[in-house]
Short mmCIF file of C-alpha atoms in Angstrom, two decimals:
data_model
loop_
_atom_site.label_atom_id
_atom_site.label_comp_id
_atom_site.label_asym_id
_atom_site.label_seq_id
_atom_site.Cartn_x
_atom_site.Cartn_y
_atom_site.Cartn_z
CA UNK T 1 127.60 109.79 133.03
CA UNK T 2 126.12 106.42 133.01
CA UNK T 3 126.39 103.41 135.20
CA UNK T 4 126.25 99.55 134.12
CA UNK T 5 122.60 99.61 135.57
CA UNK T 6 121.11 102.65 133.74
CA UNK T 7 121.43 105.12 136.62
CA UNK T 8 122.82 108.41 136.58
CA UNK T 9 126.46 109.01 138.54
CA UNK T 10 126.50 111.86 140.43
CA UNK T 11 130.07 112.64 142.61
CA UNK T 12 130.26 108.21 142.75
CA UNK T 13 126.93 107.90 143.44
CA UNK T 14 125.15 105.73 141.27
CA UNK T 15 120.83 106.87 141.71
CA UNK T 16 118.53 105.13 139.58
CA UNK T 17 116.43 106.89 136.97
CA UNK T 18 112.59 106.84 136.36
CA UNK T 19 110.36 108.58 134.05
CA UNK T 20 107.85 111.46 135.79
CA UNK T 21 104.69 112.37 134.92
CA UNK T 22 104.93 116.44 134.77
CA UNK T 23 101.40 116.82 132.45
CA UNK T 24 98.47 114.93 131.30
CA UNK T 25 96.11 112.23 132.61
CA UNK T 26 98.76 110.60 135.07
CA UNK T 27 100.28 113.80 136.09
CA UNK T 28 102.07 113.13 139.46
CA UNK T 29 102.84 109.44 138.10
CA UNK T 30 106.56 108.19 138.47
CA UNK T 31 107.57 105.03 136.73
CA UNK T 32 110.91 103.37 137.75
CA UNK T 33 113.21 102.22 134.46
CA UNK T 34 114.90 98.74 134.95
CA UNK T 35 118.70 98.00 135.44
CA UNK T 36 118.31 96.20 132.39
CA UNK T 37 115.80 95.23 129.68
CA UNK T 38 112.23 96.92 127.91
CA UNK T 39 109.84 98.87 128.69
CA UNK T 40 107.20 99.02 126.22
CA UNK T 41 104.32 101.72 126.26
CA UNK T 42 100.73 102.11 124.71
CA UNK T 43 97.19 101.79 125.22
CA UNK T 44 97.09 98.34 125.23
CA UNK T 45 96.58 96.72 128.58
CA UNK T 46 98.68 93.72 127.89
CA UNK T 47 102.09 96.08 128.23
CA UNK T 48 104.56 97.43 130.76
CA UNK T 49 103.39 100.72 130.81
CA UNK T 50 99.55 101.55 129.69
CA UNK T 51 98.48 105.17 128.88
CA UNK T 52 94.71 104.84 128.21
CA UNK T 53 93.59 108.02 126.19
CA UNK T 54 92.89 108.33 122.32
CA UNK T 55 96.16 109.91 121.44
CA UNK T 56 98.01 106.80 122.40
CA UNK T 57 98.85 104.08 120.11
CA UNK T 58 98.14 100.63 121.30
CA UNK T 59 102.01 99.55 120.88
CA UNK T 60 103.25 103.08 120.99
CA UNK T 61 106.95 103.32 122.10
CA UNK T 62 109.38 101.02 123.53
CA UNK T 63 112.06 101.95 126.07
CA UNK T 64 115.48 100.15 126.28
CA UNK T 65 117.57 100.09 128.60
CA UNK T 66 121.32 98.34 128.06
CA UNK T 67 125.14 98.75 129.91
CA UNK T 68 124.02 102.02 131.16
CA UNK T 69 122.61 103.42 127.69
CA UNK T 70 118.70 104.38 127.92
CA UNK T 71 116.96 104.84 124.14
CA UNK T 72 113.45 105.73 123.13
CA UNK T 73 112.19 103.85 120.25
CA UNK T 74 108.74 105.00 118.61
CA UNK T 75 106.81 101.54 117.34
CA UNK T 76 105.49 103.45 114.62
CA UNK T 77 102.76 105.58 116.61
CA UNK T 78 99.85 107.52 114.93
CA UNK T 79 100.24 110.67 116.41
CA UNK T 80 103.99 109.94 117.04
CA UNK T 81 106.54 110.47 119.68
CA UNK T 82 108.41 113.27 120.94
CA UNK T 83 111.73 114.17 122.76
CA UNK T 84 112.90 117.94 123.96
CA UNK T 85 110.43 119.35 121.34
CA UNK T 86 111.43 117.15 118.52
CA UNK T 87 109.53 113.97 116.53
CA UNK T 88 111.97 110.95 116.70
CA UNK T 89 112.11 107.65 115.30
CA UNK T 90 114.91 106.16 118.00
CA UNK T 91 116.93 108.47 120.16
CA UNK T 92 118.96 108.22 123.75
CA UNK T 93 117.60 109.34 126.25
CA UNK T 94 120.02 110.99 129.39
CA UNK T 95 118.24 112.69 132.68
CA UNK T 96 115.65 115.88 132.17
CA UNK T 97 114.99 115.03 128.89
CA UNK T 98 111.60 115.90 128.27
CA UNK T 99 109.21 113.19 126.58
CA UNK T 100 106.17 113.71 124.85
CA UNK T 101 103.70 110.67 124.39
CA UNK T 102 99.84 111.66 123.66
CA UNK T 103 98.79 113.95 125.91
CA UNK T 104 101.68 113.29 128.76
CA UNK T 105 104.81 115.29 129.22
CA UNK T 106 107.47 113.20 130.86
CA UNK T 107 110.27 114.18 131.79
CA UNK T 108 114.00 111.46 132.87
CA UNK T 109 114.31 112.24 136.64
CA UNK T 110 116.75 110.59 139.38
CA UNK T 111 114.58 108.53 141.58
CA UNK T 112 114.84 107.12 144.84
CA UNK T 113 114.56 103.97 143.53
CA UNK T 114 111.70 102.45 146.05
CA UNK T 115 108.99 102.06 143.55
CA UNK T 116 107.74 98.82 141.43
CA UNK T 117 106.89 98.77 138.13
CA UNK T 118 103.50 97.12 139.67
CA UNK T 119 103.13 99.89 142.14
CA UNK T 120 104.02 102.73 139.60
CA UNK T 121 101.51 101.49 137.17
CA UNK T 122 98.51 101.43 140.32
CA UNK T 123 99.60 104.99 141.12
CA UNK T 124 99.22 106.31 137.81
CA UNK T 125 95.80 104.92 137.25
CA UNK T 126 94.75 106.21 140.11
CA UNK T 127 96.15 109.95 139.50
CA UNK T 128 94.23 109.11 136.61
CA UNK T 129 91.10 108.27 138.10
CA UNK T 130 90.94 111.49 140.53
CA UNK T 131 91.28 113.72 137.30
CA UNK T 132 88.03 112.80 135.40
CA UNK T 133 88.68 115.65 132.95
CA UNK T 134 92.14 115.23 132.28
CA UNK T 135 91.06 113.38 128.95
CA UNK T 136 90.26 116.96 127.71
CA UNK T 137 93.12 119.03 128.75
CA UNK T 138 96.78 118.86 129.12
CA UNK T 139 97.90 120.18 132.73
CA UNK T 140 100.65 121.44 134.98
CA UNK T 141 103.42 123.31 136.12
CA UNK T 142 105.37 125.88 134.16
CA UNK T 143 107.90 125.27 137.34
CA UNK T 144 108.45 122.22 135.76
CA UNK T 145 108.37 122.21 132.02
CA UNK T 146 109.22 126.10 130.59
CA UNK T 147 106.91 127.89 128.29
CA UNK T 148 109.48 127.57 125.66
CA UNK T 149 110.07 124.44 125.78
CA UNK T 150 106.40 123.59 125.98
CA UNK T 151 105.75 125.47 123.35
CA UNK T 152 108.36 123.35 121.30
CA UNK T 153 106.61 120.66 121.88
CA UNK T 154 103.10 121.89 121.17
CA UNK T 155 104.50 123.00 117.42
CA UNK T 156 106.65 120.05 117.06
CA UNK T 157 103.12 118.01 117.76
CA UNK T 158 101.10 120.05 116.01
CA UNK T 159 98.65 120.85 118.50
CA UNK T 160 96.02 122.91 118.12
CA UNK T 161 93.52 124.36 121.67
CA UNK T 162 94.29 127.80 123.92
CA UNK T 163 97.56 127.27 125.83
CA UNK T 164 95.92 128.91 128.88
CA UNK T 165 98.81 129.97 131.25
CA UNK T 166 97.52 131.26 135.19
CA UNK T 167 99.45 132.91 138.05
CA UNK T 168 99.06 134.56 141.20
CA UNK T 169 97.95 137.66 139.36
CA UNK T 170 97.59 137.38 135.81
CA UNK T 171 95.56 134.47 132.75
CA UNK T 172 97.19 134.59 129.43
CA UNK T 173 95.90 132.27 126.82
CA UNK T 174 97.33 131.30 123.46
CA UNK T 175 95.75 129.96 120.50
CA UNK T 176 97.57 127.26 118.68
CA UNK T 177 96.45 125.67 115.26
CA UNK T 178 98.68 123.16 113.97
CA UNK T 179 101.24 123.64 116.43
CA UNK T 180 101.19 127.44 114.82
CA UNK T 181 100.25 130.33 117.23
CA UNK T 182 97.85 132.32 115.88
CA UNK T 183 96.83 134.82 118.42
CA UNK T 184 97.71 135.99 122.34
CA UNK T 185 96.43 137.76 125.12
CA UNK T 186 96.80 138.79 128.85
CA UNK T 187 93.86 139.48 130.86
CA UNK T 188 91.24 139.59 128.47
CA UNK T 189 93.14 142.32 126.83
CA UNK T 190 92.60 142.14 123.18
CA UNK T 191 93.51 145.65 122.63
CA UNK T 192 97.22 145.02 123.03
CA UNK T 193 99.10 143.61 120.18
CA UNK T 194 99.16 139.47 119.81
CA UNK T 195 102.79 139.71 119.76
CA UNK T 196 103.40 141.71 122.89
CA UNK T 197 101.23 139.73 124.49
CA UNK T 198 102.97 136.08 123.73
CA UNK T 199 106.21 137.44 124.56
CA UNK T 200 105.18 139.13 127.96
CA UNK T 201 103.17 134.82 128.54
CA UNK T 202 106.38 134.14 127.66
CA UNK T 203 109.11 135.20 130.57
CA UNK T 204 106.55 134.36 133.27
CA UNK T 205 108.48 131.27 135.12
CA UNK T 206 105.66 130.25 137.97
CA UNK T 207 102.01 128.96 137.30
CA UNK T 208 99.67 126.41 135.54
CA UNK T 209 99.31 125.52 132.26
CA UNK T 210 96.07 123.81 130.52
CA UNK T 211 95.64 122.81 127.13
CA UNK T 212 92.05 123.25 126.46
CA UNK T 213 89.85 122.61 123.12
CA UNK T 214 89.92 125.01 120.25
CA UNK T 215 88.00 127.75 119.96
CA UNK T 216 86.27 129.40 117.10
CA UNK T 217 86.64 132.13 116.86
CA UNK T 218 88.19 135.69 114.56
CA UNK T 219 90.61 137.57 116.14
CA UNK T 220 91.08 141.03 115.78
CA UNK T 221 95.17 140.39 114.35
CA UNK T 222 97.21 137.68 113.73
CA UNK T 223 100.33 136.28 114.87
CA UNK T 224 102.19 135.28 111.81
CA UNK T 225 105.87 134.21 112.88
CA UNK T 226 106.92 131.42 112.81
CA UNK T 227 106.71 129.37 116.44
CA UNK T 228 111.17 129.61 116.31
CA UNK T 229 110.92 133.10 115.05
CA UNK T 230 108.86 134.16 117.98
CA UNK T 231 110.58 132.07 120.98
CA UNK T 232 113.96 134.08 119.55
CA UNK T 233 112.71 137.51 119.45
CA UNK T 234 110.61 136.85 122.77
CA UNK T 235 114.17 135.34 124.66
CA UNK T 236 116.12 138.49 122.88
CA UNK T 237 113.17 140.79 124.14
CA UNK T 238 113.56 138.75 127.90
CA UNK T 239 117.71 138.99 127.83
CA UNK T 240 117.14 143.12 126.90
CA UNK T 241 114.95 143.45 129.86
CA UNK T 242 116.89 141.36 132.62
CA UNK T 243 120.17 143.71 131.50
CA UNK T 244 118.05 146.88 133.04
CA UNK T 245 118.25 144.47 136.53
CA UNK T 246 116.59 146.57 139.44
CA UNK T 247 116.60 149.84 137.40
CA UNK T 248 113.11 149.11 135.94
CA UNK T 249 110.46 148.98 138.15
CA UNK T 250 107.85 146.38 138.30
CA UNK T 251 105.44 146.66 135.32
CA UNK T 252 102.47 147.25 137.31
CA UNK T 253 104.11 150.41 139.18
CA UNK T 254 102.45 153.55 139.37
CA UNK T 255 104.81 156.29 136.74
CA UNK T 256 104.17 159.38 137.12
CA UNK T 257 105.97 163.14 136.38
CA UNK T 258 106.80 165.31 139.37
CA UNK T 259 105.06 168.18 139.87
CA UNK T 260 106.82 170.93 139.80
CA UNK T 261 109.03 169.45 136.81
CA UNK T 262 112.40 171.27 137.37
CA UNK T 263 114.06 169.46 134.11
CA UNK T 264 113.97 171.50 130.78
CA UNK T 265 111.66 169.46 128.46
CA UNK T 266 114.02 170.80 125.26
CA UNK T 267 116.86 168.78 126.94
CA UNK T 268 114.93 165.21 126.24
CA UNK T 269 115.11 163.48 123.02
CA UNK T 270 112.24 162.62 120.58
CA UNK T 271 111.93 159.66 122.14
CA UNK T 272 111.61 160.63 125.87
CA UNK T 273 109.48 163.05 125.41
CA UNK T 274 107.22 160.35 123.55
CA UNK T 275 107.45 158.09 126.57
CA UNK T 276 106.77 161.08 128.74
CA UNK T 277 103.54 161.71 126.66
CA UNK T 278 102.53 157.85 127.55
CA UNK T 279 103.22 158.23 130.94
CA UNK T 280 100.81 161.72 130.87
CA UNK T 281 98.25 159.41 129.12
CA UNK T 282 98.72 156.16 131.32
CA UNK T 283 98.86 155.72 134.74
CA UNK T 284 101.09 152.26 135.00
CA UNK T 285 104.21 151.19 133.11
CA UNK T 286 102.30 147.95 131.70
CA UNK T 287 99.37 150.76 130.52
CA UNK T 288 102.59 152.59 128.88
CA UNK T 289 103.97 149.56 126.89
CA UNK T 290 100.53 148.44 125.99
CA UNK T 291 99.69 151.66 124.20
CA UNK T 292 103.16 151.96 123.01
CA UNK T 293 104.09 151.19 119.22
CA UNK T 294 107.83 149.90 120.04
CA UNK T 295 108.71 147.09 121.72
CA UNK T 296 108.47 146.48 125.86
CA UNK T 297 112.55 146.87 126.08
CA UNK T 298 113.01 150.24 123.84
CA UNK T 299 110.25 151.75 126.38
CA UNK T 300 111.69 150.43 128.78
CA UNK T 301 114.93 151.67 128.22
CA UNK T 302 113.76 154.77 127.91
CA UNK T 303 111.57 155.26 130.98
CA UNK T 304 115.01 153.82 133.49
CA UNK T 305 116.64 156.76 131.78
CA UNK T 306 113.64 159.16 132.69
CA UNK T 307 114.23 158.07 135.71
CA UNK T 308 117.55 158.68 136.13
CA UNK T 309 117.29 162.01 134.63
CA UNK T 310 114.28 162.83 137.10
CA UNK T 311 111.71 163.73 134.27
CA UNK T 312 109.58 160.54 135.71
CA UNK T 313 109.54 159.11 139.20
CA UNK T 314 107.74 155.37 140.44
CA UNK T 315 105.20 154.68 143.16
#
């Protein structure tokens, strides 16, 4: 709920907002909005807020703030303006809305309010300044903006690079053209379906993200869903695969049959015993899925029954 001075109320206390820098050249920026009044935002020096890379339009967006009502007003931008994934003309703005200006994700936080517009702007030049090859590549945190909704963005944008997404353990990269995705992997490994790949990228909730230049290249199959067709199966796929909770081991567990098997193999159904002959084949359950035809929650399904049953046991 909004206050008279364009600050967010939370249990009667009124805390100012300002827009953060989650991606991009001035990642790490924070820029304070007024209690009243414009902000207007481009590449042109002579403004409140100056963004200096291609993407951004000399007089690119404006900002308004007025009796507690924050709006967003694109100033008729060449590469345009974006809000929660979607192109706008004018639209309000309310706290974690993400915003999408060039090559800068930035997203309406509650601030502390001790910043100047003055010292905001010297901060973000020189978060600018320490990352000389931020010009190239869109960075951060998928702790702070979600795959999904970064990949809203991307295809509402129509960007086109490798989405390259690393964590502690794994690099998956995805190829966007147009804002389309055209291809995915994990690893390196091409050998696993594009689509299994995007939608294992896809539930992974901790790492960095870089937006790096396209690549030419072929690729050995296509991805060709749409960007909202894929984000639905992949959160169906993610929602199928939370219900199994603590039943499914991690997928880099060892699964293996005991030895001696005391369960009657003409007890299991067609599709056990084809999950059994994947774990014969493959040592982990990520090797199973990736040299499984059917989707990471039907096998997984079926292996947390296996194990039940006792026809497979986990290391």
């Amino acid at each position: 709920m909004g206050s008279e001075r364009g600050e967010l109320v939370i249990e009667g206390l009124a805390l100012p907002l300002a827009l953060r820098f989650i991606s991009g050249k001035y990642q790490g920026g924070e820029f304070p909005l007024p209690e009243a009044g414009e902000i207007v935002i481009g590449r042109s020096s002579e403004l409140d807020m100056v963004l200096v890379e291609d993407m951004v339009s000399r007089r690119h967006a404006k900002i308004s703030v007025h009796n507690g009502d924050i709006y967003l007003e694109d100033l008729g931008s060449t590469n345009g303006s974006f809000v929660n994934g979607e192109k706008i003309t004018r639209t309000k703005l309310a706290e974690g809305d993400r915003i999408l200006i060039g090559t800068s994700i930035i997203k309406v936080v509650a601030s502390d309010g001790t910043s100047s517009v003055q010292d905001a702007q010297a901060k973000m030049d020189a978060a600018a300044s320490a990352r000389p090859s931020a010009a190239k590549t869109m960075t951060g945190s998928i702790a702070e903006v979600a795959l999904p909704d970064l990949l809203q963005l991307f295809s509402a944008s129509k960007k086109t690079g490798v989405l390259q997404i690393t964590t502690m353990t794994d690099v998956g990269s995805i190829y966007l053209e147009d804002g389309r995705v055209r291809f995915a992997v994990v690893n390196g490994d091409e050998s696993v379906p594009p689509e299994k790949a995007f939608y294992r990228i896809l539930v992974w909730d901790k790492g960095t993200f870089d937006l790096l230049p396209k690549v030419e290249r072929e690729f050995p199959k296509e991805i060709h869903s749409s960007i909202e067709g894929l984000l639905m199966e992949g959160m169906r796929q993610l929602d199928e695969i939370r219900r199994l909770g603590d039943a499914l081991p991690p997928l880099q567990s060892r699964i293996m049959i005991p030895m001696p098997l005391d369960k009657p193999l003409r007890d299991a159904s067609p599709e056990e015993l084809d999950v059994i002959q994947l774990a014969l084949n493959h040592e982990t359950l990520v090797d199973m899925m990736n040299h499984s035809g059917k989707p990471d929650p039907d096998v997984a399904e079926v292996v947390v029954a296996l194990l039940e049953k006792g026809y497979l046991v986990a290391d």
